[in-house]
Coordinates of C-alpha atoms (C1' of nucleotides) in Angstrom, one line a residue:
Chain A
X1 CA -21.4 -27.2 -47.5
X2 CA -18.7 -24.7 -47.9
X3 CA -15.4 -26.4 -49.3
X4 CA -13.4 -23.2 -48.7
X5 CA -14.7 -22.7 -45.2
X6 CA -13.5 -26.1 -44.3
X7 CA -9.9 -25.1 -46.1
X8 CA -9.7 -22.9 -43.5
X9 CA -10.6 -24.7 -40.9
X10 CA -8.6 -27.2 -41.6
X11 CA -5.2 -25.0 -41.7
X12 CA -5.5 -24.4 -38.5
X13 CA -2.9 -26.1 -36.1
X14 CA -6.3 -26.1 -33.8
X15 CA -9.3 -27.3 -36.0
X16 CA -6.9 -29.6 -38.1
X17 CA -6.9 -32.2 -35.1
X18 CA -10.9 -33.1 -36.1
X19 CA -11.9 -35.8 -38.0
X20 CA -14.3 -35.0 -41.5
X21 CA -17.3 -35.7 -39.4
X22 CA -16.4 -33.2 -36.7
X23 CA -15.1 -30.6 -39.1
X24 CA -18.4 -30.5 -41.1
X25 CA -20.6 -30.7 -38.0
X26 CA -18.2 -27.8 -36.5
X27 CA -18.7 -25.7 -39.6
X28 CA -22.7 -26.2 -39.5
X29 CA -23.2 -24.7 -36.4
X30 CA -20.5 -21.9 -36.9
X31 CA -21.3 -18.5 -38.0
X32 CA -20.1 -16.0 -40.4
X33 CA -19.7 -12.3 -39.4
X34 CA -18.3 -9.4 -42.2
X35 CA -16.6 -6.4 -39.5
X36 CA -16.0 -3.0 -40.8
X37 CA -12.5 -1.2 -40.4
X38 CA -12.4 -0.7 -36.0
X39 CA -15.6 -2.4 -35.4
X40 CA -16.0 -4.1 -32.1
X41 CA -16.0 -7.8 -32.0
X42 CA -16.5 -8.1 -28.2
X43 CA -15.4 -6.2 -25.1
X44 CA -13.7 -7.0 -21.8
X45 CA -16.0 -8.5 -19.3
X46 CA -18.1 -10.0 -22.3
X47 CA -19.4 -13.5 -21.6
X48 CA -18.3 -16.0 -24.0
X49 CA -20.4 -18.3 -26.1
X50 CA -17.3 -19.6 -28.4
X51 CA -13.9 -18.5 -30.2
X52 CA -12.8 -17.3 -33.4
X53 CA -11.6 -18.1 -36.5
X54 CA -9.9 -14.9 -39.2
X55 CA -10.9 -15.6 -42.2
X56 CA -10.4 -12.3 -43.9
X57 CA -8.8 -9.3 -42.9
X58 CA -7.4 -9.3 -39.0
X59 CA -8.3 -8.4 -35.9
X60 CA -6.7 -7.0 -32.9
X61 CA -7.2 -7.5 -29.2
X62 CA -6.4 -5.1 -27.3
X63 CA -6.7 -3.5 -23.4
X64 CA -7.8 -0.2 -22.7
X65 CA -7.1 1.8 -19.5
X66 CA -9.9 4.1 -17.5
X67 CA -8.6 6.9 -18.9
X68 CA -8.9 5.1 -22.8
X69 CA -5.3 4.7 -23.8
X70 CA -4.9 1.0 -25.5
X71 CA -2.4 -1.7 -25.3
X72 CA -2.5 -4.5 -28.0
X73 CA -1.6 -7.4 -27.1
X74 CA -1.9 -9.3 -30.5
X75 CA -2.8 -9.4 -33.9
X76 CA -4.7 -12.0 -35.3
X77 CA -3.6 -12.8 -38.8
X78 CA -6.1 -14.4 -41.6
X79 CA -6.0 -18.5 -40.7
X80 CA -5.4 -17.8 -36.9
X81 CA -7.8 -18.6 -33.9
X82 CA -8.2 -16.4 -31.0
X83 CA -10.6 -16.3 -27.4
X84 CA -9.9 -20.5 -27.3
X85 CA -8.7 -19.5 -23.6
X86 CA -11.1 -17.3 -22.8
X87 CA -14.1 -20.4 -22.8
X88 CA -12.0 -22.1 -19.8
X89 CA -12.5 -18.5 -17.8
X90 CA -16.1 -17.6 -15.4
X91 CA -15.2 -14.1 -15.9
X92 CA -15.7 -13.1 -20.0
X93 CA -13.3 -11.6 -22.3
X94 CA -10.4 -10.8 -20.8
X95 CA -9.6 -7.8 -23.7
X96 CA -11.2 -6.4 -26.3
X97 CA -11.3 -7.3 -29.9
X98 CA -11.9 -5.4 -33.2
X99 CA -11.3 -5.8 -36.3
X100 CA -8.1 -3.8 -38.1
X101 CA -9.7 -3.1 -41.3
X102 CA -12.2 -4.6 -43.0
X103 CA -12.7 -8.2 -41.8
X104 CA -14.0 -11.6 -41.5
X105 CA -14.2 -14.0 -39.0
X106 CA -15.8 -17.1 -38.1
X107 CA -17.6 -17.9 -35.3
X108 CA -17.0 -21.5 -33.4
X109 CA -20.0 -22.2 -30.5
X110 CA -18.0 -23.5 -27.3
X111 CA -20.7 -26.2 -27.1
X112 CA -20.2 -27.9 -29.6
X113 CA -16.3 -27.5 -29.6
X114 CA -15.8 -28.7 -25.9
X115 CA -18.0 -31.9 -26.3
X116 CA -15.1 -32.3 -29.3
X117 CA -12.8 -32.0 -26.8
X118 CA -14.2 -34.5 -24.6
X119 CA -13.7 -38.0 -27.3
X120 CA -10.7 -36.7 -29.2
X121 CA -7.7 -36.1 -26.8
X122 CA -5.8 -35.3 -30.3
X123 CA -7.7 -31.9 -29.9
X124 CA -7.4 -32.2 -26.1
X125 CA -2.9 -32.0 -26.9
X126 CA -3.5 -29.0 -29.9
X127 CA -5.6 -26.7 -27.4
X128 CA -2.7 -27.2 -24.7
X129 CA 0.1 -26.2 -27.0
X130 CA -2.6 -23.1 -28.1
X131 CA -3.2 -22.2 -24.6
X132 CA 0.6 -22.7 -23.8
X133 CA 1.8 -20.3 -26.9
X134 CA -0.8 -17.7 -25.6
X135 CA 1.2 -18.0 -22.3
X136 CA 4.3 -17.9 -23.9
X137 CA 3.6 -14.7 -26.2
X138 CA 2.3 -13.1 -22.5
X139 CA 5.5 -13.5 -20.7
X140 CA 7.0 -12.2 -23.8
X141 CA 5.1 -9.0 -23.6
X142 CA 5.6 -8.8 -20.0
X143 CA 9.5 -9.3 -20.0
X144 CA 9.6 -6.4 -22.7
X145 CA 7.2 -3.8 -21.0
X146 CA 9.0 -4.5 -17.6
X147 CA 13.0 -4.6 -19.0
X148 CA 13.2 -3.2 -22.0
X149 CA 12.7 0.5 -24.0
X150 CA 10.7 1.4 -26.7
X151 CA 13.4 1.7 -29.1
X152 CA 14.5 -2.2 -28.3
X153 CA 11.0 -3.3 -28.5
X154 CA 10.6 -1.3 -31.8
X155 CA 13.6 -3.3 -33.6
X156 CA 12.5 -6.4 -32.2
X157 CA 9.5 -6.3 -33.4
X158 CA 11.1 -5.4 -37.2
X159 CA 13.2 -8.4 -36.7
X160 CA 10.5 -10.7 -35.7
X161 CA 8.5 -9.3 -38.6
X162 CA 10.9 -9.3 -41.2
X163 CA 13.9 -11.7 -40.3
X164 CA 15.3 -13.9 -43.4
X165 CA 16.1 -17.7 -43.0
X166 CA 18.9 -17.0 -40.7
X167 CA 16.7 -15.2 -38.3
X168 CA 18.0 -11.8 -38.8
X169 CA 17.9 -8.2 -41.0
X170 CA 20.2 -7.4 -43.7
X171 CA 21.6 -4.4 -45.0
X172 CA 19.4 -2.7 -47.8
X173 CA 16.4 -4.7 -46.6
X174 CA 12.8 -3.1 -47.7
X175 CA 10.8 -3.1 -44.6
X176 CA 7.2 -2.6 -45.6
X177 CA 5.0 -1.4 -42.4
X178 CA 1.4 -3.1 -43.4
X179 CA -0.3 -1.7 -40.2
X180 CA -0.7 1.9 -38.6
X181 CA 2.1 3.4 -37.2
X182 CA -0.2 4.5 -34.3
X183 CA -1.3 1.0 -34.6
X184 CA 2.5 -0.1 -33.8
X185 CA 2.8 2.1 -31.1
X186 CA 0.2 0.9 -29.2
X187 CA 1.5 -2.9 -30.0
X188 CA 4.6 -1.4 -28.7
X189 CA 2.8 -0.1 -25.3
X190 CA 3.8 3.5 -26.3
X191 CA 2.4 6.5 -27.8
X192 CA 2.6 7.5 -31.8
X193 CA 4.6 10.3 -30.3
X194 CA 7.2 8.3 -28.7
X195 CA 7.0 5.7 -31.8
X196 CA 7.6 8.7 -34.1
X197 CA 10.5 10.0 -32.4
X198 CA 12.3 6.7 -32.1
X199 CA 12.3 6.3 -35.9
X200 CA 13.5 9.7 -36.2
X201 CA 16.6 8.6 -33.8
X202 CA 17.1 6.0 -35.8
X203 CA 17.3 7.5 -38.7
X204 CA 19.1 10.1 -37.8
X205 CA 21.7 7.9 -36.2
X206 CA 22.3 5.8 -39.3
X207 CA 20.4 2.6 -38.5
X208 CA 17.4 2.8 -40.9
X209 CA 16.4 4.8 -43.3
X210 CA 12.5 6.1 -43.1
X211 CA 10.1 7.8 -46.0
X212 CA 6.3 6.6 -44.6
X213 CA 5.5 3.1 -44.0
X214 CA 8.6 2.2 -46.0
X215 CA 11.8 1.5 -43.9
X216 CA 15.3 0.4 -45.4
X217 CA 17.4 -1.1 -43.2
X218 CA 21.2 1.2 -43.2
X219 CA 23.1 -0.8 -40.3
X220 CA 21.6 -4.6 -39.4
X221 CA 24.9 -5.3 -37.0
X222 CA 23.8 -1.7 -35.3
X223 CA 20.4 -2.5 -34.9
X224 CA 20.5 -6.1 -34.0
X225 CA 23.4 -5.5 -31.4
X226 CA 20.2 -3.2 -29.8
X227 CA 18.0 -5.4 -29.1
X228 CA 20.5 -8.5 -28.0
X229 CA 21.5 -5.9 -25.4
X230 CA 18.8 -6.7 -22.9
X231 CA 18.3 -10.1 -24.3
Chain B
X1 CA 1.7 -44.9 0.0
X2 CA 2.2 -41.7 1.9
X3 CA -1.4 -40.8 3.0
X4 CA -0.7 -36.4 3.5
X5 CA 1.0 -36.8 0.2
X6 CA -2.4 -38.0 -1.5
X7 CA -4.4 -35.3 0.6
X8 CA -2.3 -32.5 -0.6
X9 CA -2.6 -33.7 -4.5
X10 CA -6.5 -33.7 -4.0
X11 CA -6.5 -30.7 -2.6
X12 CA -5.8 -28.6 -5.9
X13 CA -8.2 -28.0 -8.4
X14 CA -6.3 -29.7 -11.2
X15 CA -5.7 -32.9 -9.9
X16 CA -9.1 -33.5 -7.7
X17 CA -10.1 -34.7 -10.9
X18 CA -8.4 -37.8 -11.1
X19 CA -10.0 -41.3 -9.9
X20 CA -7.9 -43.1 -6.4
X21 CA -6.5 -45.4 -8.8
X22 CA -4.9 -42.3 -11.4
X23 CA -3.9 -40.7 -8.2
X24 CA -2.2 -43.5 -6.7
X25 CA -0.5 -44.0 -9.7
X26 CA 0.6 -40.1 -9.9
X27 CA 1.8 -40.3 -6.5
X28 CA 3.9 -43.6 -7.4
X29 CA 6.1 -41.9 -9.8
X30 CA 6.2 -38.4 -8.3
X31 CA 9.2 -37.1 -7.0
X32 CA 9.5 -34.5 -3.6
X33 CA 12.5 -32.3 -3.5
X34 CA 13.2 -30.0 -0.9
X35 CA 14.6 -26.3 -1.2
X36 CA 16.5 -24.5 0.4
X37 CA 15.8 -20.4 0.9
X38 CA 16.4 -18.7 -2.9
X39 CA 17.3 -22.2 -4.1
X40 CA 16.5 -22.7 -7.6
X41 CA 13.8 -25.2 -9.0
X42 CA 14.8 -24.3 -12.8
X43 CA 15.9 -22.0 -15.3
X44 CA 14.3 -19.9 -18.0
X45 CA 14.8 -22.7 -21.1
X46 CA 15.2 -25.4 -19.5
X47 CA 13.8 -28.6 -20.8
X48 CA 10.2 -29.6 -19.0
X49 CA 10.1 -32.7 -18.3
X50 CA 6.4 -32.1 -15.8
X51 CA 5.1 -29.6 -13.6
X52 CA 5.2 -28.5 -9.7
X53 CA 2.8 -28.9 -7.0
X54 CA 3.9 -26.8 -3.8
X55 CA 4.1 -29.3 -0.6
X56 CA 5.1 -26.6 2.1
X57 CA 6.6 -23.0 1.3
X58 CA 6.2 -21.1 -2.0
X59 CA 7.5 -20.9 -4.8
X60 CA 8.7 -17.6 -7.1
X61 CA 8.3 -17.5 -10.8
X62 CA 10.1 -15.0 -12.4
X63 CA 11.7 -13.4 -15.4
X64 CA 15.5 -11.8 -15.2
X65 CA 16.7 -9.5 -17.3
X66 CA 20.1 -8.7 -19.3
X67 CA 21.4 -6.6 -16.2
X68 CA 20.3 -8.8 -13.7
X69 CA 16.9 -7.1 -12.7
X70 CA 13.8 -9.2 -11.7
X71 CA 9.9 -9.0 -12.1
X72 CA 8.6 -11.8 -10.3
X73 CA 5.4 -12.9 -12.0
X74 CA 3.6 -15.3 -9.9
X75 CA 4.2 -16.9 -6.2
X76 CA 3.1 -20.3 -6.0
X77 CA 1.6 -21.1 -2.2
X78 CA 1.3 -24.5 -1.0
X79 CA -1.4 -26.2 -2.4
X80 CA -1.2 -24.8 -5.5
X81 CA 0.6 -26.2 -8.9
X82 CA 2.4 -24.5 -11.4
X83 CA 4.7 -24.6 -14.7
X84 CA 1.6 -26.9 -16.2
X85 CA 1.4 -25.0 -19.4
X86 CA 5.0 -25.4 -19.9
X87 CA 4.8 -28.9 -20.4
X88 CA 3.4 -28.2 -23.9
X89 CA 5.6 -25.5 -25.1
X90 CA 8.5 -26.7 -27.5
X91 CA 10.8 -23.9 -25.9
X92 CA 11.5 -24.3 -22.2
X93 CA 9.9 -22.9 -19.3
X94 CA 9.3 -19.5 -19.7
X95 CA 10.3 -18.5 -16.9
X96 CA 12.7 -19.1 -13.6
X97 CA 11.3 -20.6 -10.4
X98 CA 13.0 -20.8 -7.1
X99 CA 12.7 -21.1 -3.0
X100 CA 10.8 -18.3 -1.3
X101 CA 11.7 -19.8 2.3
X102 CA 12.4 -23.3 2.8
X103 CA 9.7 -25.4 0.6
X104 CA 9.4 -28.4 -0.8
X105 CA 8.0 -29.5 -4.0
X106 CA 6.5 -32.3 -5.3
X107 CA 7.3 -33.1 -9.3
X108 CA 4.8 -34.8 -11.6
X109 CA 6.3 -36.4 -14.4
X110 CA 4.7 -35.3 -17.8
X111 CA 4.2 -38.3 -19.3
X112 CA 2.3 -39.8 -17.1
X113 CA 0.1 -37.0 -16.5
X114 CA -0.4 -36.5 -20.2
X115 CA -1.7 -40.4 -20.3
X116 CA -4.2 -39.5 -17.9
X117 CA -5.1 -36.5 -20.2
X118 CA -6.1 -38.9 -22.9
X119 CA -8.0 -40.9 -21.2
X120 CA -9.9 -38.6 -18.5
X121 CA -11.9 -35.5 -20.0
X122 CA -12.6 -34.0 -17.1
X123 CA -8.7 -33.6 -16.2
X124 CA -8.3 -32.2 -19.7
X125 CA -11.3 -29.2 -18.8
X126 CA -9.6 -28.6 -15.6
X127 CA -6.4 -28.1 -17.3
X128 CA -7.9 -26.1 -19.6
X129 CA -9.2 -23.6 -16.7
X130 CA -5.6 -23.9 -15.1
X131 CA -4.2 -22.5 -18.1
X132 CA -7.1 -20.2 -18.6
X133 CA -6.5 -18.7 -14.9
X134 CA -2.8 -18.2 -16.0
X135 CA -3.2 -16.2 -19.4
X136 CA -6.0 -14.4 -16.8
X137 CA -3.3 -13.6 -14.6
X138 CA -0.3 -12.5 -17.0
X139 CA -3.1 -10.2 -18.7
X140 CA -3.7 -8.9 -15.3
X141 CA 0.0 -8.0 -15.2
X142 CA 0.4 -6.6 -18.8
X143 CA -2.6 -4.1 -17.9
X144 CA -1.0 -3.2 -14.7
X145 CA 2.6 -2.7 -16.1
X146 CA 1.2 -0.6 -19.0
X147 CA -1.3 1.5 -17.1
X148 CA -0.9 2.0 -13.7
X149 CA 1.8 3.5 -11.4
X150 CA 3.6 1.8 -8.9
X151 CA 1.0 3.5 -5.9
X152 CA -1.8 2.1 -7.7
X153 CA -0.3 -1.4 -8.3
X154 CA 1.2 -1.3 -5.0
X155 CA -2.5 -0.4 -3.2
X156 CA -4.4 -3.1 -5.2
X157 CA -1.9 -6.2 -4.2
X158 CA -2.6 -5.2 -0.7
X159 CA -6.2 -5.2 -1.1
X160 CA -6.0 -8.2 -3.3
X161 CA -4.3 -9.7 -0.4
X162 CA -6.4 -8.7 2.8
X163 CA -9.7 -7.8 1.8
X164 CA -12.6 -8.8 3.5
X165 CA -15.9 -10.5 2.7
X166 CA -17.0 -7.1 1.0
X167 CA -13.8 -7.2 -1.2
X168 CA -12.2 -4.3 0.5
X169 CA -10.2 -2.8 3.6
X170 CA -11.4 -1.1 6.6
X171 CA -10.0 1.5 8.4
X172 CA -7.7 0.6 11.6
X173 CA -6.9 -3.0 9.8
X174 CA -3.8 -5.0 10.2
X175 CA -2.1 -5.6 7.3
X176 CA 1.0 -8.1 7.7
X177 CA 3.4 -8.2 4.9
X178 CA 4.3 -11.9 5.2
X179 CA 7.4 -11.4 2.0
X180 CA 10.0 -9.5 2.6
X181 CA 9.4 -6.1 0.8
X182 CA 12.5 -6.4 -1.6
X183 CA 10.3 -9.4 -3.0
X184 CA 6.8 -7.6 -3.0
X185 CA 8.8 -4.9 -4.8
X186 CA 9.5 -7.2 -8.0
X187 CA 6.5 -8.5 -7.9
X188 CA 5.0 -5.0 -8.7
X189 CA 7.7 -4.3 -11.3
X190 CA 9.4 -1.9 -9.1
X191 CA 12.8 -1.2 -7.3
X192 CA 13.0 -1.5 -3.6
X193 CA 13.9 2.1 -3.1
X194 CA 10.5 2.9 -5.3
X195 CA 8.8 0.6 -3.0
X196 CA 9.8 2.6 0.0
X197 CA 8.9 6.0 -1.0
X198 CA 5.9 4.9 -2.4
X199 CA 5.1 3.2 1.1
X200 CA 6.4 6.2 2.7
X201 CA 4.2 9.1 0.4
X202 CA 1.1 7.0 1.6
X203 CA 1.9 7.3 5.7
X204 CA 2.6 11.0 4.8
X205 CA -0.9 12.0 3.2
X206 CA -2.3 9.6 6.2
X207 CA -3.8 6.8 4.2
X208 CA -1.6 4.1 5.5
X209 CA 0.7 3.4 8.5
X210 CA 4.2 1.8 8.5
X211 CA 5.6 -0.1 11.3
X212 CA 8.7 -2.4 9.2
X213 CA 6.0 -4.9 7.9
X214 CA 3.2 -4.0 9.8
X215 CA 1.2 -1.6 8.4
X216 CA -2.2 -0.4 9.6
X217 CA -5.0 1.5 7.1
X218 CA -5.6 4.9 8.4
X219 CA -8.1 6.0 4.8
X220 CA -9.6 2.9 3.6
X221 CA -11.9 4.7 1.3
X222 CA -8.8 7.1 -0.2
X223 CA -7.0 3.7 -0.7
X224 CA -9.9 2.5 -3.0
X225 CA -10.1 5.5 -4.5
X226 CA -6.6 5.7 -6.1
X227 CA -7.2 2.2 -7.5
X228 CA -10.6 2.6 -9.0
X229 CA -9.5 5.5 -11.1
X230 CA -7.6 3.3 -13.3
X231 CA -10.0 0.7 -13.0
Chain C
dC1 C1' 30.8 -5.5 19.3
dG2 C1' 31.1 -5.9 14.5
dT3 C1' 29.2 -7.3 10.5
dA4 C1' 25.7 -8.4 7.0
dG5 C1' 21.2 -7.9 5.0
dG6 C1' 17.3 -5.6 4.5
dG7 C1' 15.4 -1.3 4.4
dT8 C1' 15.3 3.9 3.9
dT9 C1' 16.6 8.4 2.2
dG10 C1' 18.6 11.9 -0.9
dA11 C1' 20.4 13.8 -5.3
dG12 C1' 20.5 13.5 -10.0
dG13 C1' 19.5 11.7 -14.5
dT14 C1' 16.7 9.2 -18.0
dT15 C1' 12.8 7.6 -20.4
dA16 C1' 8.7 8.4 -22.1
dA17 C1' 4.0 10.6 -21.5
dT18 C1' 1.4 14.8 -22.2
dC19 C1' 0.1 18.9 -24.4
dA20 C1' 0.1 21.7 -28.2
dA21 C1' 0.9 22.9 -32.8
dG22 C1' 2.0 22.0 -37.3
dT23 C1' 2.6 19.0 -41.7
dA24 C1' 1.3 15.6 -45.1
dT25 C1' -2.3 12.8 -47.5
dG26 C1' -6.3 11.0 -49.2
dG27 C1' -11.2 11.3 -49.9
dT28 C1' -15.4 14.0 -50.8
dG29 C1' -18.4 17.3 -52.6
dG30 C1' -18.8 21.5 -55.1
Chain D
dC1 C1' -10.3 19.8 -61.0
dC2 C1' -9.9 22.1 -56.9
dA3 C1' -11.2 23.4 -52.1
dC4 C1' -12.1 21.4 -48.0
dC5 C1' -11.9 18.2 -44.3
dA6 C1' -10.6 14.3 -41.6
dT7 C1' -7.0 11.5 -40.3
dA8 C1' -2.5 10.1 -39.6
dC9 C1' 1.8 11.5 -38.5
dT10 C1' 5.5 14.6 -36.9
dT11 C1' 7.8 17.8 -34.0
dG12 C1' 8.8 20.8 -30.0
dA13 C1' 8.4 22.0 -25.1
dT14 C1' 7.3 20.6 -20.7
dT15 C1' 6.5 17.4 -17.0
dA16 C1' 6.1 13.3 -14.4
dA17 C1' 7.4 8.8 -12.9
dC18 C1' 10.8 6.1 -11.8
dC19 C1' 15.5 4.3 -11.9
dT20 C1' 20.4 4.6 -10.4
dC21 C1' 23.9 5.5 -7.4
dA22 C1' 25.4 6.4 -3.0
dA23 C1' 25.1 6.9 1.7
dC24 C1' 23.1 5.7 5.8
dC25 C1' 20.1 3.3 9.4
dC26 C1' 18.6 -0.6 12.0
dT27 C1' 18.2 -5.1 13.7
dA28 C1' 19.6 -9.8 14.2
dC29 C1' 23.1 -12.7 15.1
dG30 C1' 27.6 -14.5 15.4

DNA sequence: CGTAGGGTTGAGGTTAATCAAGTATGGTGG
DNA sequence: CCACCATACTTGATTAACCTCAACCCTACG
């Protein structure tokens, strides 16, 4: 059996609830599956058979309107799960996935996982507090498409990204962008236009400084008194 | 034991799962609390100590903003239950709740529920679909917000709301806005004065007519129309 | 009759999308 | 090693949607 597979597993807040037994009969019927840099995953409307694990890479699900723009509404990271929600639904998928670059991610057969579910109510309590963060991060987005502009959602997003120990940026900070900018944008719910110009402005107004996917923070007070703004 | 009270918790999909004896017990250390009109249930934060099933009334959850603005996400009829998934979030509800109209409410104590979770699995799946329905729903309402204009959003909650058996409207119906429009206008992320002209633009091109909250549907088929080009 | 609340209408301004063009940058093949 | 191309990114000009502020209307109700 695959020790490092079961590493993973294991460090999930999720998996991490199962027993030995449970986590090796988990990790028999799973399945491996190597994605290519923008390769679909699954679609909207998808039926689904089981949720995911990253084991390499990440992946991004996203929304995407008739007329093809996208919306992503998260980023799954190496070591995070993703679709657990979508096995409770009749109606499939309810976004897109695909990987960000090159990726890996492990497959997890609802069958098996929900008969887990039904003798360890330990796994029952993790699964609530997953589906409960999902609901969370949701609102989240909502509140920030509904009350707040681009340039606010663009520093809170540094800030959640890049915060110290006290929660915040400091001046002189290195700010490393490891995804796309048009990426960003679209995590943003705007375009790489907008995104672009919004840097600009900040830069120009003595906030941050800018030179490609490198940002140095010029005014933390500035730029945190942004966002606090609306909240 | 109060016999409507036991009828009303049946009713909803969530607790219909329980045995009498669970339910008895539920109703034992359940609390009712009346409302008054716009009279608060909680606040965004505040500690959950269980969730909400509506007794008579409904029930608005919403988010506020820094300057005061709302976006009402969900209303809660009677019959159905809400703030479940914040029961397992570490941070508060996400989200404020108050009166519609005069309601009442019926509060069921987390802890007890969650004993029942550990010992019932077919609770724990319902839950599951509960919270399921909601990240369905807040999805629904990120796509909408990012995507579509206020027409569009503003068409689809009246079909949503008065379609027939075929899923759509016909031409010469009836449709009775039973919340006042100030309401229906934060539910669509929109002002009141947005709401209007948006309701007025439709009786102008002759898709829709306005009597206060009456309105009558003139071009069924242009209605549709608007709202399947953005899907 | 007067007032209050919800609703409507108008003028003006702001945010951000769109369209179009131009600038790096990195990889590939000659 | 260089020319070429694809891709990401940037910048400018224009436009559209929607918000804000302010005034006004209308109806219910004291």
């Amino acid at each position: 059996m695959n020790q490092e597979l079961m590493q993973m597993m294991r460090g999930t807040p999720l998996l991490s609830a199962l027993n030995e037994a449970e986590l090796r009969r988990l990790a028999e019927v799973s399945r491996r599956r190597k994605l290519s840099r923008k390769e679909a995953l699954f679609l909207e409307g998808d039926p689904v058979d089981g949720f995911y694990l990253v084991l390499a890479g990440a992946v991004r699900l996203f929304k995407i309107s008739a007329d093809g723009s996208e919306l992503t509404l998260h980023i799954a990271q190496r070591g995070q799960t993703f679709a657990e929600a979508a096995m409770f639904t009749p109606r499939g998928f309810p976004a897109n996935a695909e990987a960000v670059d090159a990726a890996e991610v492990l497959f997890l057969p609802r069958e098996e996982f929900v008969a887990m579910l039904r003798d360890g109510d330990e796994l029952c309590l993790r699964l609530f507090r997953d589906l409960a963060i999902w609901i969370r991060r949701l609102t989240d987005i909502i509140f920030s498409l509904a009350f707040r502009d681009v340039e606010s959602r663009l520093i809170s997003y540094l800030i959640q990204q890049f915060r110290d120990e006290s929660g915040r940026l400091s001046n002189g900070q290195e700010l490393h962008l490891d995804v796309e900018k048009s990426l960003l944008a679209s995590y943003l719910g705007t375009t790489p236009e907008t995104f672009s110009r919004v840097l600009r402005k900040l830069q120009d107004n003595g906030l941050l400084n800018v030179d490609g996917p490198r940002l140095t923070v010029i005014d933390a007070e500035a730029l945190h008194e942004i966002v606090e703004l609306d909240e």
